[in-house]
mmCIF file of C-alpha atoms in Angstrom:
data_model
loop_
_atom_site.group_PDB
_atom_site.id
_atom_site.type_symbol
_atom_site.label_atom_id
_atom_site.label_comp_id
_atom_site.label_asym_id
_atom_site.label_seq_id
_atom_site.Cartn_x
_atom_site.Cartn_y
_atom_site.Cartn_z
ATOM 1 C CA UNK A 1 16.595 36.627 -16.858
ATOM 2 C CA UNK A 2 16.383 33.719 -14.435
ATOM 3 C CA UNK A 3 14.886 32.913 -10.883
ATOM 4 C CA UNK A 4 16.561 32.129 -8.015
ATOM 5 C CA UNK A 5 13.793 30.820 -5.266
ATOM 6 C CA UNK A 6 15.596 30.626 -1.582
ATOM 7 C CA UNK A 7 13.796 29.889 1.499
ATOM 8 C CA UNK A 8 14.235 33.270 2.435
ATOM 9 C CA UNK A 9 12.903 34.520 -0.177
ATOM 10 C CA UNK A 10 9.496 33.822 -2.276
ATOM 11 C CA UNK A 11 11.494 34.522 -5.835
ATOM 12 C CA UNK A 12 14.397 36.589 -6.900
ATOM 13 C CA UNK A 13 14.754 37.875 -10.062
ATOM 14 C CA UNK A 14 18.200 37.803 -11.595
ATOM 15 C CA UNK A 15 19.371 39.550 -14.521
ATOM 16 C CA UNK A 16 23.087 40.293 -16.465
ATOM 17 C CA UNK A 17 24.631 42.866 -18.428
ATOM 18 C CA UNK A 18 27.707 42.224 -20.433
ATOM 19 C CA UNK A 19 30.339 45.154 -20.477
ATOM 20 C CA UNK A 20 31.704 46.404 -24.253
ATOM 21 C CA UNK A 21 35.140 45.791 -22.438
ATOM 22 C CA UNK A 22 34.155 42.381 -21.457
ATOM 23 C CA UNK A 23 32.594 41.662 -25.270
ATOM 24 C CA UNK A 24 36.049 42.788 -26.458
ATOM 25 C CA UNK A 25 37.976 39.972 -23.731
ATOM 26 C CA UNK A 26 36.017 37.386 -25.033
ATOM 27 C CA UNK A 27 36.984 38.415 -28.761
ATOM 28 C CA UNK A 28 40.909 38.400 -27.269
ATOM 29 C CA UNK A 29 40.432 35.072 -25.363
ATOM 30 C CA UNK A 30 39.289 33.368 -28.393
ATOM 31 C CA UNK A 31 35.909 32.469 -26.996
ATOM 32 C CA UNK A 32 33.120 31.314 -29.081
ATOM 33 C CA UNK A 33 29.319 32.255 -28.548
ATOM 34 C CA UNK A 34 28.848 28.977 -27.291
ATOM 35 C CA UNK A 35 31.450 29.036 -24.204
ATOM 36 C CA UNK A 36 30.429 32.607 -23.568
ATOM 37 C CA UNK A 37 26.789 32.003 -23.551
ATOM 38 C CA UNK A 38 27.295 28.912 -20.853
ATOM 39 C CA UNK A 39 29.546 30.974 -18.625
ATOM 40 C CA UNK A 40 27.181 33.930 -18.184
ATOM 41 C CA UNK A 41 24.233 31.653 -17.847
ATOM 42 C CA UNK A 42 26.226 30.073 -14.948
ATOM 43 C CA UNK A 43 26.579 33.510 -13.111
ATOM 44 C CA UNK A 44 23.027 34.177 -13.404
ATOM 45 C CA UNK A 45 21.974 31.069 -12.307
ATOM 46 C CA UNK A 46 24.066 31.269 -9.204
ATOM 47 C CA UNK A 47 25.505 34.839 -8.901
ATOM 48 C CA UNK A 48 27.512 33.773 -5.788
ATOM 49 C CA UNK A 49 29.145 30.993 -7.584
ATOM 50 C CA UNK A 50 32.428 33.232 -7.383
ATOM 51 C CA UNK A 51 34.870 34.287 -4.496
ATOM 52 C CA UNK A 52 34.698 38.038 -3.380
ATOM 53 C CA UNK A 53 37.663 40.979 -3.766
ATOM 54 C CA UNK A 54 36.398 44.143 -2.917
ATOM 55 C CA UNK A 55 33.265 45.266 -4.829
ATOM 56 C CA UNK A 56 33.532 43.149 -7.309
ATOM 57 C CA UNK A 57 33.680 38.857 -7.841
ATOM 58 C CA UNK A 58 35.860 36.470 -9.674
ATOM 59 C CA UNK A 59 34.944 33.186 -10.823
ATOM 60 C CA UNK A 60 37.250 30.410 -12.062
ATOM 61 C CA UNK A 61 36.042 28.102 -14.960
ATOM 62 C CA UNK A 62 38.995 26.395 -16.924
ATOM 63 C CA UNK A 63 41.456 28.344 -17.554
ATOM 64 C CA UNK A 64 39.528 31.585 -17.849
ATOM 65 C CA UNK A 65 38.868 34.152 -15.245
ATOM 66 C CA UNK A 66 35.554 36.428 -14.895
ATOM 67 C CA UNK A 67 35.404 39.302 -13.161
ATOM 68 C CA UNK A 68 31.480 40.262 -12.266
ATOM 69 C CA UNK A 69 29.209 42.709 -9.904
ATOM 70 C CA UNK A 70 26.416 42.440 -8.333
ATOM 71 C CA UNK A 71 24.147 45.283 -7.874
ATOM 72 C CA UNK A 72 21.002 44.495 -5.737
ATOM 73 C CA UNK A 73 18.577 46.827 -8.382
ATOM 74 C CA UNK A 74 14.934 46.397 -6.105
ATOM 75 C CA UNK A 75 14.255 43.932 -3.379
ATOM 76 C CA UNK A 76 13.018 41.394 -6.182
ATOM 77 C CA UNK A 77 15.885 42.076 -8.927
ATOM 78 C CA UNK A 78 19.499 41.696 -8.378
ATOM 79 C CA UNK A 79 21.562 42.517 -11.433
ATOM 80 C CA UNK A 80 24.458 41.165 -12.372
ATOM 81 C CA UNK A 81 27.325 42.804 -14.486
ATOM 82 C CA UNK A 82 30.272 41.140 -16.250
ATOM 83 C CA UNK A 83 33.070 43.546 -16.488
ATOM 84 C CA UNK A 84 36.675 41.674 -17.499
ATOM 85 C CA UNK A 85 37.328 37.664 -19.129
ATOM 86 C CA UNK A 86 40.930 36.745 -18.723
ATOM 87 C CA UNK A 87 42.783 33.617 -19.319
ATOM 88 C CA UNK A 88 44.623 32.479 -16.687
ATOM 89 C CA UNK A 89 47.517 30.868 -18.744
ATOM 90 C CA UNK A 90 47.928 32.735 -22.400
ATOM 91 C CA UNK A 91 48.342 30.568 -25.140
ATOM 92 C CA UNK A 92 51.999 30.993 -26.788
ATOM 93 C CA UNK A 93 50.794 30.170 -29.944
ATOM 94 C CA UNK A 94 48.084 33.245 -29.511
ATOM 95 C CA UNK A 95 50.981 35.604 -28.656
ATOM 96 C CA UNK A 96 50.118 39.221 -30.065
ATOM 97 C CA UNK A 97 47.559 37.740 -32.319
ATOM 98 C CA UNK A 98 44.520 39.437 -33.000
ATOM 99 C CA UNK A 99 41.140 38.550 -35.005
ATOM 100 C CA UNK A 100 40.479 40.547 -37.638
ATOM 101 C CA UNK A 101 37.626 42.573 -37.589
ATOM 102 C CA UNK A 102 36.941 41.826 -33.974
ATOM 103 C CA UNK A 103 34.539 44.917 -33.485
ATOM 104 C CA UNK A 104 32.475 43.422 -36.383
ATOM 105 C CA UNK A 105 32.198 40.013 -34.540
ATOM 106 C CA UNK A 106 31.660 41.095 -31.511
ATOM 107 C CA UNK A 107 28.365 43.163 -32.618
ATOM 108 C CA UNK A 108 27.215 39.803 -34.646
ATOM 109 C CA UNK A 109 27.912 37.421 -31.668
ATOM 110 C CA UNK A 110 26.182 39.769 -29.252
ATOM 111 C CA UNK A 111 22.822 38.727 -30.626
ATOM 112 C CA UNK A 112 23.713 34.678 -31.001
ATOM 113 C CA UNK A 113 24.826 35.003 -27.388
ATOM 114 C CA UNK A 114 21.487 36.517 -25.761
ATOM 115 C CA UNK A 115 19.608 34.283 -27.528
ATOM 116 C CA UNK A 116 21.966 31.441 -26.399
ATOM 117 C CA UNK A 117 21.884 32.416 -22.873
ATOM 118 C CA UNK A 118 17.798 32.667 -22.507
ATOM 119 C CA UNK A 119 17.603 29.287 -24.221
ATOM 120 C CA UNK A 120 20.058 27.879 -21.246
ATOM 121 C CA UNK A 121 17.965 29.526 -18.579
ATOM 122 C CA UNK A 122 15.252 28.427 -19.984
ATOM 123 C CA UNK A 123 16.422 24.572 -19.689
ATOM 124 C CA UNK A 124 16.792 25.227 -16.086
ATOM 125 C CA UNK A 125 13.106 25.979 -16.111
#
């Protein structure tokens, strides 16, 4: 969770949620908890970092693509969801590769990359 003060505003709270499908990209994109973690941690920090299609937002960092929503949840909370990671380019040499036991990964790194992400926010602080 993080807090974005404008002068609009007296504080907003922001907050993410990482969709199973999205766990599962990052598993197929070869990301490690590390690069995850500072990606999301960027989209909570600013939420409107990326450029608008329809409902949802994409933001460009690298070679990767995120695809995210925003959901205003109260007048104090807005939420925001990360539904797809692509790569922009894919890597010949990860051509119909797949990690083995990815399901199992993705549960363990779940946990290392909440704990990741609230220790970035928390350096903003």
């Amino acid at each position: 969770m993080a807090y974005i003060r404008k002068e609009t505003q007296k504080c907003l709270r922001v907050d993410y949620r990482i969709t199973p499908v999205a766990i599962e990209d990052a598993i197929h994109a070869y990301l490690d908890e590390d690069e995850l973690a500072r990606l999301i941690a960027t989209l909570v920090r600013d939420p409107t970092i990326g450029r608008k299609t329809g409902e949802d937002y994409d933001h460009i960092a690298g070679d990767l693509r995120l695809r995210y929503r925003i959901h205003q949840a109260s007048p104090d909370l807005m939420m925001v969801y990360v539904l797809r990671i692509y790569r922009r380019q894919q890597d010949a040499r990860l051509s119909g590769l797949m990690a083995q036991g990815a399901r199992a990964v993705g549960n363990l790194a779940l946990d290392v990359v909440k704990s990741r992400i609230k220790a970035l926010l928390k350096e903003d602080n």
